[in-house]
Amino acid sequence: MATDVVVPTLGESITEATLGQWLKKPGEAVKVDEPIASLETDKVAVEVPSPVAGVIGELVVNEGDTVNVGAVIARIEAGAAAATSATPAVEDRTAVGKAEAAAPAEPASAPVEETGDALTLSPSVRRAVLEYGVDPSKIRGTGKDGRVTKDDVVAAAKSQPKPAATAPAASPAAAAPVASNAGGRNEERVKMTRLRQTVAKRLKEAQNTAAMLTTFNDVDMTAVIEARNKYKDLFEKKHGVRLGFMGFFVKAACMALKDIPSVNASIEGEEIVYRDYVDVSVAVSAPNGLVVPVIRNAETLTVAGIEKTIGDFGKRAKEGKLSMEDMKGGTFTISNGGVFGSLMSTPIINPPQSGVLGLHRIEDRPVVRDGQVVVRPMMYLALSYDHRLIDGREAVTFLVALKNAIEDPTRLLIDL
């Protein structure tokens, strides 16, 4: 008797997804709740678990197909798992027995490839395996239930520098294709993921709908850097999380948004919606690109609470475990391009939000203090905003308030 595998509920207002990759093939045994497919939605990648133990039967849809919530995507032959798991065991023993007489080395490695975790790798890990050219069956996974993560692949690649360096010299035949393609003009066409399609659509809608304008300022990071260096060890010991810069900026932004509520507001039809709470969307890096989970009621959190939330988002983003609820909503966005080396940018607002703060890299620059030219660690700030709702005076006032709080962190304690 076969059991249908259906597309699970993906979140509010999400009715369809794209089948990104099959993690199991027909005839392979699966356990209960073992991932068999990866779905790409408008916001995150979702793994589809097996509802029963058994053997993969028919795959109803192909990779790249669009599927609706509740649709059948595969069938699992229940009750066949025991038989199929026993049969290969006999076959493997027979094969090993025959092969030992001829080539003992090959039978030893074959079972590892047959039973390794490579068959259930997530899409991001599979791409990393291909990129770094490592054998996933020889990697010890540090993820949940011993699954291999992208970081495991990178670490394995770094620990094997010699084979990668000597391979071309040891195999002249392998060097020939590289030389022949050196002057080539190759192209590769890759279908856009559903996430990338949605990002492209929403960003273009933002440009077409909002009257976007960007205002800039710079901030002296001396005080924050000194505070961080002074207390980072005690902070980590007490709270179990590292003290970064985002905690200061989120806290300062919440104070500034309280003073300039229009930056935290949005336009809905012919009405302006003002809020007495701040849900901050923070951009974090994920295997499929940047995602923007939301810190709920950020105005009520301490710097430690903010850092813990961001750290949890970053960890789950790398593991592909962010949920739809994590991404939902948001009243204001902070994007930190500085971690990638960005000096300055004009970020695009995320509708229906009306403002986005762009942070950039910190670099030593000459500035004037008390009539003297001194070197200070400076950062450019950028606030992109919807000019339909936010006036220039309000935008500049917001940035100045945030600048003052960062340059004098004591203001964060006394709410000034």
Coordinates of C-alpha atoms in Angstrom, one line a residue, residues 128-129 132 134-135 138-142 148-161:
A128 CA 29.2 23.3 -1.9
V129 CA 30.2 19.7 -2.5
Y132 CA 34.9 22.4 -3.5
V134 CA 35.0 16.9 -1.8
D135 CA 33.6 13.5 -1.1
K138 CA 33.9 11.1 4.1
I139 CA 32.7 14.2 6.0
R140 CA 31.6 14.0 9.6
G141 CA 28.4 16.0 9.9
T142 CA 27.9 18.5 12.7
V148 CA 26.5 17.5 6.8
T149 CA 26.3 21.3 6.7
K150 CA 27.9 23.8 4.3
D151 CA 30.4 24.7 6.9
D152 CA 31.4 21.0 7.2
V153 CA 32.1 20.9 3.5
V154 CA 34.2 24.1 3.6
A155 CA 36.2 22.8 6.5
A156 CA 36.8 19.5 4.7
A157 CA 38.0 21.3 1.6
K158 CA 40.4 23.4 3.7
S159 CA 41.8 20.4 5.4
Q160 CA 42.7 18.8 2.0
P161 CA 44.9 21.4 0.2

